[in-house]
Amino acid sequence: MHFHIMTLFPEMVLGGLHTSIIGRAEEKGYISIEAVNIRDYTLDKHKKVDDYPYGGGAGMLMQVQPVYDCWKALNGRIARRRDDENNNGNIRVIYVTPQGEVFNQKKAVELSKEEDLIFLCGHYEGIDERVLEEIVTDYISIGDYVLTGGELPAMVMIDAIARLVPGVLNNGESAQTESHADGLLEYPQYSRPEVWHDKKVPDVLLSGHHANIEKWRLEQALDRTRTRRPDLYEAYITAHPPKPPQNKKKRN
Ligand code: ADE
């Protein structure tokens, strides 16, 4: 899977993503990450990429020309790599913005199936609406708060998406049992030592009885979700209503 980030701060994005698990996945070729500097595409002789908003108001806006030309060049390169000269915009372009739908694990799973994803990071007070209308396919936020730019949200999303790409995590199973994978928070986990600060690892985990361990973990996951995230718990219970107790057949 190939991630492409349109940004005014390529070094910020690459510095953050070239380390740890994501960096290793890139070295091994499971994913690639490139950052393209929007400023490289400005036709302004002073390399300016922003201007005042019509109608007044605080701050500056990123202008249409550098953003559009940057996307056009990038989209063309991707199309050529895919050997698809007629690719007119079927590569998804995600504008990271507090005005988008809120990102979650379901969205991460959906996006992890794409071959290429373009992230457009805004700065200043945003981007001229006209270029957004022409190139953006998805408007996505990472939460109901405002950051100074789109780079951190893009990095958050790329991390969450990349770890779902086959091969990126060593242990394929952990992406399936972790929090949010099935709509529940993950159960508590314990490692050695067996006793620490007078706290003992729950007996069932030492029992070797796999069915009981699974049952205990599900109970813990339900309990944790109910207390910490009642909104998720309600959604889970609605989708998985508890089975009514089985009536034992009366013998005649
Ligand atoms: N840019 C600024 N704030 C943001 C947010 N919460 N999500 C995505 N992009 C943003």
mmCIF file of N, CA and C and ligand atoms in Angstrom, residues 95-99 122 140-151 153-154 157, ligand 1:
data_model
loop_
_atom_site.group_PDB
_atom_site.id
_atom_site.type_symbol
_atom_site.label_atom_id
_atom_site.label_comp_id
_atom_site.label_asym_id
_atom_site.label_seq_id
_atom_site.Cartn_x
_atom_site.Cartn_y
_atom_site.Cartn_z
ATOM 1 N N TYR A 95 -8.894 14.836 2.661
ATOM 2 C CA TYR A 95 -8.550 16.139 3.244
ATOM 3 C C TYR A 95 -8.740 16.015 4.741
ATOM 4 N N VAL A 96 -7.634 16.165 5.497
ATOM 5 C CA VAL A 96 -7.723 16.052 6.954
ATOM 6 C C VAL A 96 -8.178 17.394 7.509
ATOM 7 N N THR A 97 -9.350 17.382 8.125
ATOM 8 C CA THR A 97 -9.983 18.626 8.534
ATOM 9 C C THR A 97 -10.908 18.383 9.714
ATOM 10 N N PRO A 98 -10.971 19.333 10.653
ATOM 11 C CA PRO A 98 -11.943 19.147 11.746
ATOM 12 C C PRO A 98 -13.384 19.165 11.246
ATOM 13 N N GLN A 99 -13.598 19.517 9.987
ATOM 14 C CA GLN A 99 -14.965 19.526 9.426
ATOM 15 C C GLN A 99 -15.370 18.186 8.797
ATOM 16 N N GLY A 122 -3.867 20.620 5.400
ATOM 17 C CA GLY A 122 -4.062 22.063 5.324
ATOM 18 C C GLY A 122 -3.263 22.791 6.401
ATOM 19 N N ILE A 140 -12.018 13.946 6.441
ATOM 20 C CA ILE A 140 -11.929 13.149 7.674
ATOM 21 C C ILE A 140 -11.238 13.947 8.787
ATOM 22 N N SER A 141 -11.824 13.877 9.979
ATOM 23 C CA SER A 141 -11.286 14.520 11.182
ATOM 24 C C SER A 141 -10.786 13.433 12.123
ATOM 25 N N ILE A 142 -9.863 13.765 13.026
ATOM 26 C CA ILE A 142 -9.490 12.757 14.032
ATOM 27 C C ILE A 142 -10.183 13.019 15.361
ATOM 28 N N GLY A 143 -11.034 14.020 15.438
ATOM 29 C CA GLY A 143 -11.746 14.249 16.699
ATOM 30 C C GLY A 143 -12.240 15.676 16.763
ATOM 31 N N ASP A 144 -13.125 15.913 17.719
ATOM 32 C CA ASP A 144 -13.765 17.227 17.803
ATOM 33 C C ASP A 144 -12.921 18.222 18.585
ATOM 34 N N TYR A 145 -11.778 18.545 18.019
ATOM 35 C CA TYR A 145 -10.888 19.560 18.551
ATOM 36 C C TYR A 145 -10.073 20.064 17.367
ATOM 37 N N VAL A 146 -9.444 21.226 17.529
ATOM 38 C CA VAL A 146 -8.763 21.825 16.378
ATOM 39 C C VAL A 146 -7.256 21.866 16.613
ATOM 40 N N LEU A 147 -6.505 21.342 15.641
ATOM 41 C CA LEU A 147 -5.042 21.371 15.690
ATOM 42 C C LEU A 147 -4.546 22.467 14.744
ATOM 43 N N THR A 148 -3.232 22.718 14.772
ATOM 44 C CA THR A 148 -2.712 23.817 13.956
ATOM 45 C C THR A 148 -2.531 23.433 12.489
ATOM 46 N N GLY A 149 -2.550 22.137 12.205
ATOM 47 C CA GLY A 149 -2.385 21.718 10.809
ATOM 48 C C GLY A 149 -2.798 20.269 10.644
ATOM 49 N N GLY A 150 -2.786 19.801 9.413
ATOM 50 C CA GLY A 150 -3.257 18.445 9.134
ATOM 51 C C GLY A 150 -2.199 17.360 9.267
ATOM 52 N N GLU A 151 -0.940 17.733 9.560
ATOM 53 C CA GLU A 151 0.118 16.714 9.550
ATOM 54 C C GLU A 151 -0.071 15.666 10.650
ATOM 55 N N PRO A 153 -2.868 14.791 12.320
ATOM 56 C CA PRO A 153 -3.978 13.899 11.991
ATOM 57 C C PRO A 153 -3.637 12.908 10.864
ATOM 58 N N ALA A 154 -2.926 13.354 9.846
ATOM 59 C CA ALA A 154 -2.554 12.437 8.750
ATOM 60 C C ALA A 154 -1.667 11.318 9.298
ATOM 61 N N MET A 157 -3.752 8.797 11.236
ATOM 62 C CA MET A 157 -4.537 7.913 10.360
ATOM 63 C C MET A 157 -3.635 6.915 9.640
HETATM 64 N N1 ADE B 1 -6.793 19.804 11.266
HETATM 65 C C1 ADE B 1 -6.930 20.559 12.361
HETATM 66 N N2 ADE B 1 -7.596 19.932 13.306
HETATM 67 C C2 ADE B 1 -7.909 18.702 12.818
HETATM 68 C C3 ADE B 1 -8.618 17.567 13.314
HETATM 69 N N3 ADE B 1 -9.159 17.545 14.529
HETATM 70 N N4 ADE B 1 -8.742 16.494 12.525
HETATM 71 C C4 ADE B 1 -8.228 16.514 11.280
HETATM 72 N N5 ADE B 1 -7.564 17.550 10.754
HETATM 73 C C5 ADE B 1 -7.405 18.634 11.521
#
